[in-house]
Amino acid sequence: MTTTDKAVDNRTPGETRRVHVREVGPRDGFQNEPETIATPDKIALINALGQSGFDRIEVASFVRPDVLPQLADGVEVLRSIEVPDHVRRQVLVPNSKGLDNALRVRDLFEDVALFVSSSQTHNRKNINRTVEETMADVQVMGKRVLAEDLGLCSVIATSFGCPYEGHVPIDDVLDLAEQFAEAGATEIGFGDTTGMANPAYVTRFFQRAFERLPGVELTAHFHNTRGQGLANAYAALEAGCTSFESSFGELGGCPVPAGSTGNIATEDLVSMFHEMGVETGIDLVATIEAAREAQEVLGRKLTSHSIVAGPVLWGGVPA
Ligand code: ZN
């Protein structure tokens, strides 16, 4: 090991790092497809992901079907998928009405994710409410979710900048994160919804986030809109982040504004981590296969690198 290596690697020798990679493609990805994906195809893809070693998959959203027709079959998908018991099925819920609908099928999932945007303009364009209205509802919804003995997670969209309002101060984002924690969320995700983060900023962001939210699991959710997704994930890892969300095939994006393309590809992220000696528990080959299946179903080339190149044949960090 060289001196430079020592400067960045403060683990005890032989210690293996392990992270969680959570799959959000069936929700974040499918909702952004211009065509509606047939329900049986969604079920087959989620079942394939279920066999790939993820401990959580976001499978449905309870956003109004007229707003997001791509996910209108959420309940049918939840009813029909077959994933191993260790896979937590997560649903995204935008408001109390959506939670009413979700709780009608409460036995079909384990985790609820609530969300808000850090900026007023993006929140209004995305879910047509102010940030304050959303957060007031979060406090009410949080109690109901916990009373049902479900896991409560949360995501703050545009955490690294808003395409309409520009820079959002880190502490403003973390004020919202604290409100989620007060509502009972045990995990808070920071979404780079439109790909505005950069590695230097991500480092500073997570250092501050860990200072302000001790004991809360913090999740990095990067989009690869401008090609900086993996660099941002690396920066988050080095800042101590051990939880990541990504989307197989690099599917995904955001409904607003146009051009907000996909999440980082799960298989590219897992490939990078495995190469670095960071364990994920995920079967990379199976994930690449699932992404290739998605490519078949969609009938267009997806932007993931690993589905083109395949897994590397030698790995690790040479001594
Ligand atoms: Zn996303």
PDB file of C-alpha atoms and ligand atoms in Angstrom:
ATOM      1  CA  MET A   1       0.000   0.000   0.000  1.00  0.00           C
ATOM      2  CA  THR A   2       1.417   3.408  -0.905  1.00  0.00           C
ATOM      3  CA  THR A   3       1.361   6.461   1.306  1.00  0.00           C
ATOM      4  CA  THR A   4      -1.324   8.003  -0.876  1.00  0.00           C
ATOM      5  CA  ASP A   5      -3.548   4.961  -0.355  1.00  0.00           C
ATOM      6  CA  LYS A   6      -3.140   5.292   3.398  1.00  0.00           C
ATOM      7  CA  ALA A   7      -4.272   8.867   3.277  1.00  0.00           C
ATOM      8  CA  VAL A   8      -7.721   7.924   2.017  1.00  0.00           C
ATOM      9  CA  ASP A   9      -8.084   4.459   3.501  1.00  0.00           C
ATOM     10  CA  ASN A  10      -8.602   4.579   7.254  1.00  0.00           C
ATOM     11  CA  ARG A  11      -9.978   1.056   7.639  1.00  0.00           C
ATOM     12  CA  THR A  12      -8.174  -1.496   9.725  1.00  0.00           C
ATOM     13  CA  PRO A  13      -6.266  -3.879   7.434  1.00  0.00           C
ATOM     14  CA  GLY A  14      -8.384  -6.695   6.084  1.00  0.00           C
ATOM     15  CA  GLU A  15     -11.683  -4.993   6.966  1.00  0.00           C
ATOM     16  CA  THR A  16     -14.315  -5.398   4.273  1.00  0.00           C
ATOM     17  CA  ARG A  17     -16.712  -2.628   3.566  1.00  0.00           C
ATOM     18  CA  ARG A  18     -20.319  -3.553   2.968  1.00  0.00           C
ATOM     19  CA  VAL A  19     -23.068  -1.327   1.599  1.00  0.00           C
ATOM     20  CA  HIS A  20     -26.760  -1.654   0.801  1.00  0.00           C
ATOM     21  CA  VAL A  21     -27.830  -1.106  -2.780  1.00  0.00           C
ATOM     22  CA  ARG A  22     -31.586  -0.714  -3.083  1.00  0.00           C
ATOM     23  CA  GLU A  23     -33.324  -1.123  -6.404  1.00  0.00           C
ATOM     24  CA  VAL A  24     -35.803   1.575  -7.446  1.00  0.00           C
ATOM     25  CA  GLY A  25     -36.145   0.806 -11.170  1.00  0.00           C
ATOM     26  CA  PRO A  26     -39.658  -0.668 -11.021  1.00  0.00           C
ATOM     27  CA  ARG A  27     -40.896   2.657  -9.624  1.00  0.00           C
ATOM     28  CA  ASP A  28     -38.432   5.424 -10.507  1.00  0.00           C
ATOM     29  CA  GLY A  29     -37.679   3.732 -13.829  1.00  0.00           C
ATOM     30  CA  PHE A  30     -40.997   2.460 -15.105  1.00  0.00           C
ATOM     31  CA  GLN A  31     -42.801   5.701 -14.264  1.00  0.00           C
ATOM     32  CA  ASN A  32     -40.629   7.615 -16.679  1.00  0.00           C
ATOM     33  CA  GLU A  33     -41.112   5.380 -19.681  1.00  0.00           C
ATOM     34  CA  PRO A  34     -43.081   7.073 -22.463  1.00  0.00           C
ATOM     35  CA  GLU A  35     -44.938   3.817 -23.149  1.00  0.00           C
ATOM     36  CA  THR A  36     -46.821   1.911 -20.497  1.00  0.00           C
ATOM     37  CA  ILE A  37     -45.066  -1.389 -19.768  1.00  0.00           C
ATOM     38  CA  ALA A  38     -47.416  -4.386 -19.763  1.00  0.00           C
ATOM     39  CA  THR A  39     -48.192  -5.622 -16.256  1.00  0.00           C
ATOM     40  CA  PRO A  40     -46.913  -9.195 -16.860  1.00  0.00           C
ATOM     41  CA  ASP A  41     -43.604  -7.741 -18.101  1.00  0.00           C
ATOM     42  CA  LYS A  42     -43.261  -5.641 -14.948  1.00  0.00           C
ATOM     43  CA  ILE A  43     -43.979  -8.675 -12.794  1.00  0.00           C
ATOM     44  CA  ALA A  44     -41.388 -10.789 -14.628  1.00  0.00           C
ATOM     45  CA  LEU A  45     -38.740  -8.067 -14.306  1.00  0.00           C
ATOM     46  CA  ILE A  46     -39.399  -7.548 -10.588  1.00  0.00           C
ATOM     47  CA  ASN A  47     -39.299 -11.311 -10.026  1.00  0.00           C
ATOM     48  CA  ALA A  48     -35.917 -11.406 -11.777  1.00  0.00           C
ATOM     49  CA  LEU A  49     -34.642  -8.576  -9.566  1.00  0.00           C
ATOM     50  CA  GLY A  50     -35.994 -10.454  -6.549  1.00  0.00           C
ATOM     51  CA  GLN A  51     -33.563 -13.268  -7.350  1.00  0.00           C
ATOM     52  CA  SER A  52     -30.594 -10.890  -7.639  1.00  0.00           C
ATOM     53  CA  GLY A  53     -29.836 -10.398  -3.948  1.00  0.00           C
ATOM     54  CA  PHE A  54     -31.422  -7.004  -3.203  1.00  0.00           C
ATOM     55  CA  ASP A  55     -32.705  -6.506   0.307  1.00  0.00           C
ATOM     56  CA  ARG A  56     -35.235  -3.936  -0.874  1.00  0.00           C
ATOM     57  CA  ILE A  57     -37.001  -3.160  -4.129  1.00  0.00           C
ATOM     58  CA  GLU A  58     -39.290  -0.193  -4.686  1.00  0.00           C
ATOM     59  CA  VAL A  59     -42.118  -1.851  -6.574  1.00  0.00           C
ATOM     60  CA  ALA A  60     -45.034   0.581  -6.783  1.00  0.00           C
ATOM     61  CA  SER A  61     -46.281   4.094  -6.249  1.00  0.00           C
ATOM     62  CA  PHE A  62     -49.601   5.299  -4.921  1.00  0.00           C
ATOM     63  CA  VAL A  63     -49.546   8.508  -6.915  1.00  0.00           C
ATOM     64  CA  ARG A  64     -52.926   9.148  -8.618  1.00  0.00           C
ATOM     65  CA  PRO A  65     -53.257   6.971 -11.750  1.00  0.00           C
ATOM     66  CA  ASP A  66     -54.372   9.940 -13.889  1.00  0.00           C
ATOM     67  CA  VAL A  67     -51.111  11.704 -12.933  1.00  0.00           C
ATOM     68  CA  LEU A  68     -48.886   8.642 -13.454  1.00  0.00           C
ATOM     69  CA  PRO A  69     -50.724   6.181 -15.714  1.00  0.00           C
ATOM     70  CA  GLN A  70     -47.498   4.144 -16.095  1.00  0.00           C
ATOM     71  CA  LEU A  71     -47.887   2.945 -12.503  1.00  0.00           C
ATOM     72  CA  ALA A  72     -51.681   2.582 -12.378  1.00  0.00           C
ATOM     73  CA  ASP A  73     -51.347  -1.207 -12.088  1.00  0.00           C
ATOM     74  CA  GLY A  74     -49.377  -0.972  -8.821  1.00  0.00           C
ATOM     75  CA  VAL A  75     -51.759  -3.077  -6.756  1.00  0.00           C
ATOM     76  CA  GLU A  76     -51.899  -5.801  -9.386  1.00  0.00           C
ATOM     77  CA  VAL A  77     -48.096  -5.801  -9.555  1.00  0.00           C
ATOM     78  CA  LEU A  78     -47.848  -6.042  -5.752  1.00  0.00           C
ATOM     79  CA  ARG A  79     -50.342  -8.906  -5.713  1.00  0.00           C
ATOM     80  CA  SER A  80     -48.596 -10.906  -8.426  1.00  0.00           C
ATOM     81  CA  ILE A  81     -44.866 -10.559  -7.795  1.00  0.00           C
ATOM     82  CA  GLU A  82     -43.022 -13.380  -6.091  1.00  0.00           C
ATOM     83  CA  VAL A  83     -39.902 -12.263  -4.299  1.00  0.00           C
ATOM     84  CA  PRO A  84     -37.990 -14.055  -1.517  1.00  0.00           C
ATOM     85  CA  ASP A  85     -38.936 -13.243   2.087  1.00  0.00           C
ATOM     86  CA  HIS A  86     -35.727 -11.291   2.704  1.00  0.00           C
ATOM     87  CA  VAL A  87     -36.666  -8.733   0.032  1.00  0.00           C
ATOM     88  CA  ARG A  88     -38.521  -5.773   1.489  1.00  0.00           C
ATOM     89  CA  ARG A  89     -41.142  -4.470  -0.902  1.00  0.00           C
ATOM     90  CA  GLN A  90     -41.300  -0.681  -0.800  1.00  0.00           C
ATOM     91  CA  VAL A  91     -44.084   1.582  -2.033  1.00  0.00           C
ATOM     92  CA  LEU A  92     -43.902   5.315  -2.651  1.00  0.00           C
ATOM     93  CA  VAL A  93     -46.722   7.392  -1.178  1.00  0.00           C
ATOM     94  CA  PRO A  94     -47.259  11.072  -2.078  1.00  0.00           C
ATOM     95  CA  ASN A  95     -50.004  12.089   0.381  1.00  0.00           C
ATOM     96  CA  SER A  96     -52.658  10.897   2.827  1.00  0.00           C
ATOM     97  CA  LYS A  97     -55.032   9.921   0.040  1.00  0.00           C
ATOM     98  CA  GLY A  98     -52.306   7.743  -1.467  1.00  0.00           C
ATOM     99  CA  LEU A  99     -51.659   6.255   1.963  1.00  0.00           C
ATOM    100  CA  ASP A 100     -55.383   5.389   2.318  1.00  0.00           C
ATOM    101  CA  ASN A 101     -55.109   3.433  -0.919  1.00  0.00           C
ATOM    102  CA  ALA A 102     -51.845   1.770   0.059  1.00  0.00           C
ATOM    103  CA  LEU A 103     -53.131   0.644   3.439  1.00  0.00           C
ATOM    104  CA  ARG A 104     -56.052  -1.145   1.767  1.00  0.00           C
ATOM    105  CA  VAL A 105     -53.421  -3.647   0.621  1.00  0.00           C
ATOM    106  CA  ARG A 106     -51.170  -3.274   3.624  1.00  0.00           C
ATOM    107  CA  ASP A 107     -50.030  -6.907   3.618  1.00  0.00           C
ATOM    108  CA  LEU A 108     -48.439  -6.585   0.185  1.00  0.00           C
ATOM    109  CA  PHE A 109     -45.429  -4.493   1.236  1.00  0.00           C
ATOM    110  CA  GLU A 110     -43.099  -3.871   4.176  1.00  0.00           C
ATOM    111  CA  ASP A 111     -41.820  -0.302   3.693  1.00  0.00           C
ATOM    112  CA  VAL A 112     -43.416   3.032   2.859  1.00  0.00           C
ATOM    113  CA  ALA A 113     -41.376   5.862   1.348  1.00  0.00           C
ATOM    114  CA  LEU A 114     -42.614   9.441   1.763  1.00  0.00           C
ATOM    115  CA  PHE A 115     -41.077  12.276  -0.211  1.00  0.00           C
ATOM    116  CA  VAL A 116     -40.800  16.010  -0.665  1.00  0.00           C
ATOM    117  CA  SER A 117     -38.681  18.281  -2.846  1.00  0.00           C
ATOM    118  CA  SER A 118     -36.271  20.633  -1.129  1.00  0.00           C
ATOM    119  CA  SER A 119     -37.453  23.500  -3.333  1.00  0.00           C
ATOM    120  CA  GLN A 120     -40.950  24.997  -3.465  1.00  0.00           C
ATOM    121  CA  THR A 121     -41.036  25.201  -7.241  1.00  0.00           C
ATOM    122  CA  HIS A 122     -40.056  21.588  -7.840  1.00  0.00           C
ATOM    123  CA  ASN A 123     -42.403  20.342  -5.120  1.00  0.00           C
ATOM    124  CA  ARG A 124     -45.293  22.279  -6.631  1.00  0.00           C
ATOM    125  CA  LYS A 125     -44.562  21.083 -10.155  1.00  0.00           C
ATOM    126  CA  ASN A 126     -44.104  17.496  -8.969  1.00  0.00           C
ATOM    127  CA  ILE A 127     -46.966  17.072  -6.483  1.00  0.00           C
ATOM    128  CA  ASN A 128     -48.790  20.409  -6.604  1.00  0.00           C
ATOM    129  CA  ARG A 129     -48.332  21.377  -2.966  1.00  0.00           C
ATOM    130  CA  THR A 130     -46.075  23.621  -0.938  1.00  0.00           C
ATOM    131  CA  VAL A 131     -43.198  22.086   1.009  1.00  0.00           C
ATOM    132  CA  GLU A 132     -44.949  23.076   4.265  1.00  0.00           C
ATOM    133  CA  GLU A 133     -48.201  21.368   3.231  1.00  0.00           C
ATOM    134  CA  THR A 134     -46.278  18.234   2.317  1.00  0.00           C
ATOM    135  CA  MET A 135     -44.327  18.160   5.577  1.00  0.00           C
ATOM    136  CA  ALA A 136     -47.482  18.702   7.662  1.00  0.00           C
ATOM    137  CA  ASP A 137     -48.969  15.672   5.900  1.00  0.00           C
ATOM    138  CA  VAL A 138     -45.726  13.734   6.519  1.00  0.00           C
ATOM    139  CA  GLN A 139     -46.177  14.080  10.279  1.00  0.00           C
ATOM    140  CA  VAL A 140     -49.722  12.653  10.024  1.00  0.00           C
ATOM    141  CA  MET A 141     -48.760   9.899   7.565  1.00  0.00           C
ATOM    142  CA  GLY A 142     -45.701   8.917   9.591  1.00  0.00           C
ATOM    143  CA  LYS A 143     -47.844   8.094  12.627  1.00  0.00           C
ATOM    144  CA  ARG A 144     -50.204   5.987  10.532  1.00  0.00           C
ATOM    145  CA  VAL A 145     -47.359   4.077   8.871  1.00  0.00           C
ATOM    146  CA  LEU A 146     -45.706   3.305  12.208  1.00  0.00           C
ATOM    147  CA  ALA A 147     -49.047   2.288  13.752  1.00  0.00           C
ATOM    148  CA  GLU A 148     -49.308  -0.316  10.985  1.00  0.00           C
ATOM    149  CA  ASP A 149     -45.890  -1.631  11.961  1.00  0.00           C
ATOM    150  CA  LEU A 150     -44.465  -0.797   8.549  1.00  0.00           C
ATOM    151  CA  GLY A 151     -40.987   0.542   7.859  1.00  0.00           C
ATOM    152  CA  LEU A 152     -40.898   4.311   7.283  1.00  0.00           C
ATOM    153  CA  CYS A 153     -38.389   5.692   4.789  1.00  0.00           C
ATOM    154  CA  SER A 154     -38.196   9.067   3.107  1.00  0.00           C
ATOM    155  CA  VAL A 155     -36.640  10.805   0.159  1.00  0.00           C
ATOM    156  CA  ILE A 156     -35.833  14.466  -0.331  1.00  0.00           C
ATOM    157  CA  ALA A 157     -35.820  15.267  -4.030  1.00  0.00           C
ATOM    158  CA  THR A 158     -33.600  18.019  -5.484  1.00  0.00           C
ATOM    159  CA  SER A 159     -31.312  17.716  -2.438  1.00  0.00           C
ATOM    160  CA  PHE A 160     -28.287  18.794  -4.464  1.00  0.00           C
ATOM    161  CA  GLY A 161     -29.932  21.601  -6.386  1.00  0.00           C
ATOM    162  CA  CYS A 162     -33.188  22.518  -8.081  1.00  0.00           C
ATOM    163  CA  PRO A 163     -33.502  22.999 -11.834  1.00  0.00           C
ATOM    164  CA  TYR A 164     -35.824  25.972 -11.225  1.00  0.00           C
ATOM    165  CA  GLU A 165     -34.415  27.616  -8.106  1.00  0.00           C
ATOM    166  CA  GLY A 166     -30.737  26.604  -8.345  1.00  0.00           C
ATOM    167  CA  HIS A 167     -28.641  25.991  -5.245  1.00  0.00           C
ATOM    168  CA  VAL A 168     -30.475  24.819  -2.132  1.00  0.00           C
ATOM    169  CA  PRO A 169     -28.452  25.366   1.082  1.00  0.00           C
ATOM    170  CA  ILE A 170     -27.375  22.058   2.658  1.00  0.00           C
ATOM    171  CA  ASP A 171     -28.851  23.004   6.025  1.00  0.00           C
ATOM    172  CA  ASP A 172     -32.245  23.750   4.446  1.00  0.00           C
ATOM    173  CA  VAL A 173     -32.277  20.197   3.034  1.00  0.00           C
ATOM    174  CA  LEU A 174     -31.195  18.809   6.399  1.00  0.00           C
ATOM    175  CA  ASP A 175     -33.955  20.760   8.188  1.00  0.00           C
ATOM    176  CA  LEU A 176     -36.410  18.700   6.125  1.00  0.00           C
ATOM    177  CA  ALA A 177     -34.449  15.550   6.900  1.00  0.00           C
ATOM    178  CA  GLU A 178     -34.806  16.291  10.618  1.00  0.00           C
ATOM    179  CA  GLN A 179     -38.553  16.687  10.177  1.00  0.00           C
ATOM    180  CA  PHE A 180     -38.691  13.262   8.520  1.00  0.00           C
ATOM    181  CA  ALA A 181     -36.679  11.799  11.400  1.00  0.00           C
ATOM    182  CA  GLU A 182     -39.089  13.413  13.883  1.00  0.00           C
ATOM    183  CA  ALA A 183     -41.951  11.795  11.976  1.00  0.00           C
ATOM    184  CA  GLY A 184     -40.312   8.425  12.624  1.00  0.00           C
ATOM    185  CA  ALA A 185     -38.372   7.799   9.411  1.00  0.00           C
ATOM    186  CA  THR A 186     -35.408   5.520  10.112  1.00  0.00           C
ATOM    187  CA  GLU A 187     -33.879   6.171   6.726  1.00  0.00           C
ATOM    188  CA  ILE A 188     -33.580   9.368   4.741  1.00  0.00           C
ATOM    189  CA  GLY A 189     -32.633   9.396   1.091  1.00  0.00           C
ATOM    190  CA  PHE A 190     -31.159  12.386  -0.680  1.00  0.00           C
ATOM    191  CA  GLY A 191     -32.178  12.492  -4.309  1.00  0.00           C
ATOM    192  CA  ASP A 192     -30.172  14.237  -7.002  1.00  0.00           C
ATOM    193  CA  THR A 193     -33.363  14.244  -9.003  1.00  0.00           C
ATOM    194  CA  THR A 194     -32.120  16.166 -12.001  1.00  0.00           C
ATOM    195  CA  GLY A 195     -28.403  15.397 -11.844  1.00  0.00           C
ATOM    196  CA  MET A 196     -27.008  18.605 -10.361  1.00  0.00           C
ATOM    197  CA  ALA A 197     -24.604  17.118  -7.795  1.00  0.00           C
ATOM    198  CA  ASN A 198     -20.837  16.913  -8.184  1.00  0.00           C
ATOM    199  CA  PRO A 199     -18.394  14.821  -6.142  1.00  0.00           C
ATOM    200  CA  ALA A 200     -16.881  17.709  -4.172  1.00  0.00           C
ATOM    201  CA  TYR A 201     -20.316  18.918  -3.145  1.00  0.00           C
ATOM    202  CA  VAL A 202     -21.480  15.389  -2.293  1.00  0.00           C
ATOM    203  CA  THR A 203     -18.534  15.009   0.099  1.00  0.00           C
ATOM    204  CA  ARG A 204     -19.408  18.229   1.895  1.00  0.00           C
ATOM    205  CA  PHE A 205     -23.119  17.369   1.888  1.00  0.00           C
ATOM    206  CA  PHE A 206     -22.765  13.940   3.490  1.00  0.00           C
ATOM    207  CA  GLN A 207     -20.192  15.116   6.036  1.00  0.00           C
ATOM    208  CA  ARG A 208     -22.696  17.718   7.227  1.00  0.00           C
ATOM    209  CA  ALA A 209     -25.618  15.260   7.041  1.00  0.00           C
ATOM    210  CA  PHE A 210     -23.843  12.721   9.271  1.00  0.00           C
ATOM    211  CA  GLU A 211     -23.101  15.511  11.773  1.00  0.00           C
ATOM    212  CA  ARG A 212     -26.725  16.571  11.976  1.00  0.00           C
ATOM    213  CA  LEU A 213     -28.456  13.187  11.777  1.00  0.00           C
ATOM    214  CA  PRO A 214     -26.550  10.729  13.933  1.00  0.00           C
ATOM    215  CA  GLY A 215     -28.128   7.291  14.068  1.00  0.00           C
ATOM    216  CA  VAL A 216     -30.298   7.771  10.979  1.00  0.00           C
ATOM    217  CA  GLU A 217     -29.521   5.703   7.894  1.00  0.00           C
ATOM    218  CA  LEU A 218     -28.683   8.131   5.087  1.00  0.00           C
ATOM    219  CA  THR A 219     -29.141   7.008   1.501  1.00  0.00           C
ATOM    220  CA  ALA A 220     -27.590   8.446  -1.649  1.00  0.00           C
ATOM    221  CA  HIS A 221     -29.909   8.490  -4.649  1.00  0.00           C
ATOM    222  CA  PHE A 222     -28.068   9.817  -7.677  1.00  0.00           C
ATOM    223  CA  HIS A 223     -29.235  10.313 -11.213  1.00  0.00           C
ATOM    224  CA  ASN A 224     -26.769  10.130 -14.061  1.00  0.00           C
ATOM    225  CA  THR A 225     -28.290  13.039 -15.949  1.00  0.00           C
ATOM    226  CA  ARG A 226     -24.913  14.604 -16.635  1.00  0.00           C
ATOM    227  CA  GLY A 227     -22.708  11.521 -16.354  1.00  0.00           C
ATOM    228  CA  GLN A 228     -21.474  12.231 -12.829  1.00  0.00           C
ATOM    229  CA  GLY A 229     -23.550   9.589 -11.054  1.00  0.00           C
ATOM    230  CA  LEU A 230     -20.827   7.056 -10.238  1.00  0.00           C
ATOM    231  CA  ALA A 231     -18.344   9.756  -9.252  1.00  0.00           C
ATOM    232  CA  ASN A 232     -20.966  11.099  -6.868  1.00  0.00           C
ATOM    233  CA  ALA A 233     -21.617   7.611  -5.469  1.00  0.00           C
ATOM    234  CA  TYR A 234     -17.878   7.192  -4.850  1.00  0.00           C
ATOM    235  CA  ALA A 235     -17.749  10.539  -3.061  1.00  0.00           C
ATOM    236  CA  ALA A 236     -20.718   9.526  -0.886  1.00  0.00           C
ATOM    237  CA  LEU A 237     -19.073   6.184  -0.075  1.00  0.00           C
ATOM    238  CA  GLU A 238     -15.859   7.871   0.995  1.00  0.00           C
ATOM    239  CA  ALA A 239     -17.856  10.295   3.154  1.00  0.00           C
ATOM    240  CA  GLY A 240     -19.232   7.285   5.028  1.00  0.00           C
ATOM    241  CA  CYS A 241     -22.466   6.576   3.206  1.00  0.00           C
ATOM    242  CA  THR A 242     -23.404   2.882   3.176  1.00  0.00           C
ATOM    243  CA  SER A 243     -26.834   3.011   1.527  1.00  0.00           C
ATOM    244  CA  PHE A 244     -27.505   3.665  -2.142  1.00  0.00           C
ATOM    245  CA  GLU A 245     -30.492   3.628  -4.460  1.00  0.00           C
ATOM    246  CA  SER A 246     -30.144   2.925  -8.152  1.00  0.00           C
ATOM    247  CA  SER A 247     -32.086   1.648 -11.100  1.00  0.00           C
ATOM    248  CA  PHE A 248     -31.322  -1.390 -13.266  1.00  0.00           C
ATOM    249  CA  GLY A 249     -30.630  -0.505 -16.883  1.00  0.00           C
ATOM    250  CA  GLU A 250     -30.159   3.157 -15.850  1.00  0.00           C
ATOM    251  CA  LEU A 251     -33.916   3.526 -16.150  1.00  0.00           C
ATOM    252  CA  GLY A 252     -35.578   6.448 -14.484  1.00  0.00           C
ATOM    253  CA  GLY A 253     -35.598  10.180 -14.332  1.00  0.00           C
ATOM    254  CA  CYS A 254     -38.053  12.741 -13.143  1.00  0.00           C
ATOM    255  CA  PRO A 255     -41.337  13.893 -14.685  1.00  0.00           C
ATOM    256  CA  VAL A 256     -40.211  17.522 -14.399  1.00  0.00           C
ATOM    257  CA  PRO A 257     -38.409  19.127 -16.106  1.00  0.00           C
ATOM    258  CA  ALA A 258     -38.033  17.375 -19.460  1.00  0.00           C
ATOM    259  CA  GLY A 259     -34.601  15.841 -20.050  1.00  0.00           C
ATOM    260  CA  SER A 260     -34.194  14.604 -16.472  1.00  0.00           C
ATOM    261  CA  THR A 261     -32.791  11.226 -17.425  1.00  0.00           C
ATOM    262  CA  GLY A 262     -32.081   8.045 -15.506  1.00  0.00           C
ATOM    263  CA  ASN A 263     -30.809   6.996 -12.135  1.00  0.00           C
ATOM    264  CA  ILE A 264     -27.325   5.543 -12.001  1.00  0.00           C
ATOM    265  CA  ALA A 265     -27.469   1.986 -13.310  1.00  0.00           C
ATOM    266  CA  THR A 266     -27.540  -0.562 -10.509  1.00  0.00           C
ATOM    267  CA  GLU A 267     -25.257  -2.913 -12.410  1.00  0.00           C
ATOM    268  CA  ASP A 268     -22.666  -0.157 -13.013  1.00  0.00           C
ATOM    269  CA  LEU A 269     -22.756   0.831  -9.339  1.00  0.00           C
ATOM    270  CA  VAL A 270     -22.522  -2.772  -8.109  1.00  0.00           C
ATOM    271  CA  SER A 271     -19.728  -3.449 -10.598  1.00  0.00           C
ATOM    272  CA  MET A 272     -17.738  -0.472  -9.297  1.00  0.00           C
ATOM    273  CA  PHE A 273     -18.251  -1.466  -5.674  1.00  0.00           C
ATOM    274  CA  HIS A 274     -17.256  -5.089  -6.284  1.00  0.00           C
ATOM    275  CA  GLU A 275     -14.149  -3.969  -8.182  1.00  0.00           C
ATOM    276  CA  MET A 276     -13.218  -1.822  -5.187  1.00  0.00           C
ATOM    277  CA  GLY A 277     -13.712  -4.725  -2.795  1.00  0.00           C
ATOM    278  CA  VAL A 278     -16.905  -3.239  -1.349  1.00  0.00           C
ATOM    279  CA  GLU A 279     -19.497  -5.959  -0.754  1.00  0.00           C
ATOM    280  CA  THR A 280     -23.128  -5.526  -1.756  1.00  0.00           C
ATOM    281  CA  GLY A 281     -24.547  -9.045  -1.520  1.00  0.00           C
ATOM    282  CA  ILE A 282     -25.893  -8.557  -5.032  1.00  0.00           C
ATOM    283  CA  ASP A 283     -25.476 -10.992  -7.878  1.00  0.00           C
ATOM    284  CA  LEU A 284     -24.022  -8.771 -10.606  1.00  0.00           C
ATOM    285  CA  VAL A 285     -24.547 -11.228 -13.447  1.00  0.00           C
ATOM    286  CA  ALA A 286     -28.210 -11.715 -12.500  1.00  0.00           C
ATOM    287  CA  THR A 287     -28.706  -7.933 -12.313  1.00  0.00           C
ATOM    288  CA  ILE A 288     -27.165  -7.444 -15.751  1.00  0.00           C
ATOM    289  CA  GLU A 289     -29.470 -10.161 -17.083  1.00  0.00           C
ATOM    290  CA  ALA A 290     -32.494  -8.397 -15.567  1.00  0.00           C
ATOM    291  CA  ALA A 291     -31.397  -5.123 -17.172  1.00  0.00           C
ATOM    292  CA  ARG A 292     -30.986  -6.861 -20.532  1.00  0.00           C
ATOM    293  CA  GLU A 293     -34.501  -8.266 -20.150  1.00  0.00           C
ATOM    294  CA  ALA A 294     -35.757  -4.733 -19.506  1.00  0.00           C
ATOM    295  CA  GLN A 295     -34.016  -3.638 -22.694  1.00  0.00           C
ATOM    296  CA  GLU A 296     -35.863  -6.391 -24.603  1.00  0.00           C
ATOM    297  CA  VAL A 297     -39.192  -5.399 -23.108  1.00  0.00           C
ATOM    298  CA  LEU A 298     -38.713  -1.706 -23.873  1.00  0.00           C
ATOM    299  CA  GLY A 299     -37.385  -2.372 -27.344  1.00  0.00           C
ATOM    300  CA  ARG A 300     -34.729   0.305 -27.154  1.00  0.00           C
ATOM    301  CA  LYS A 301     -31.091   0.513 -26.135  1.00  0.00           C
ATOM    302  CA  LEU A 302     -30.663   1.368 -22.469  1.00  0.00           C
ATOM    303  CA  THR A 303     -27.770   3.556 -21.365  1.00  0.00           C
ATOM    304  CA  SER A 304     -26.236   1.272 -18.722  1.00  0.00           C
ATOM    305  CA  HIS A 305     -22.597   0.455 -19.473  1.00  0.00           C
ATOM    306  CA  SER A 306     -22.520  -3.008 -17.942  1.00  0.00           C
ATOM    307  CA  ILE A 307     -25.302  -4.375 -20.099  1.00  0.00           C
ATOM    308  CA  VAL A 308     -23.081  -3.648 -23.092  1.00  0.00           C
ATOM    309  CA  ALA A 309     -19.698  -4.665 -21.657  1.00  0.00           C
ATOM    310  CA  GLY A 310     -20.758  -7.362 -19.191  1.00  0.00           C
ATOM    311  CA  PRO A 311     -19.031  -7.918 -15.867  1.00  0.00           C
ATOM    312  CA  VAL A 312     -15.232  -7.538 -15.730  1.00  0.00           C
ATOM    313  CA  LEU A 313     -13.409 -10.833 -15.836  1.00  0.00           C
ATOM    314  CA  TRP A 314     -10.702  -9.922 -13.351  1.00  0.00           C
ATOM    315  CA  GLY A 315     -11.537  -7.938 -10.297  1.00  0.00           C
ATOM    316  CA  GLY A 316     -10.423  -6.295  -7.155  1.00  0.00           C
ATOM    317  CA  VAL A 317      -7.653  -3.923  -6.229  1.00  0.00           C
ATOM    318  CA  PRO A 318      -4.262  -5.514  -7.010  1.00  0.00           C
ATOM    319  CA  ALA A 319      -1.950  -5.580  -3.982  1.00  0.00           C
TER     320      ALA A 319
HETATM  321 ZN    ZN B   1     -34.827   9.129  -8.621  1.00  0.00          ZN
END
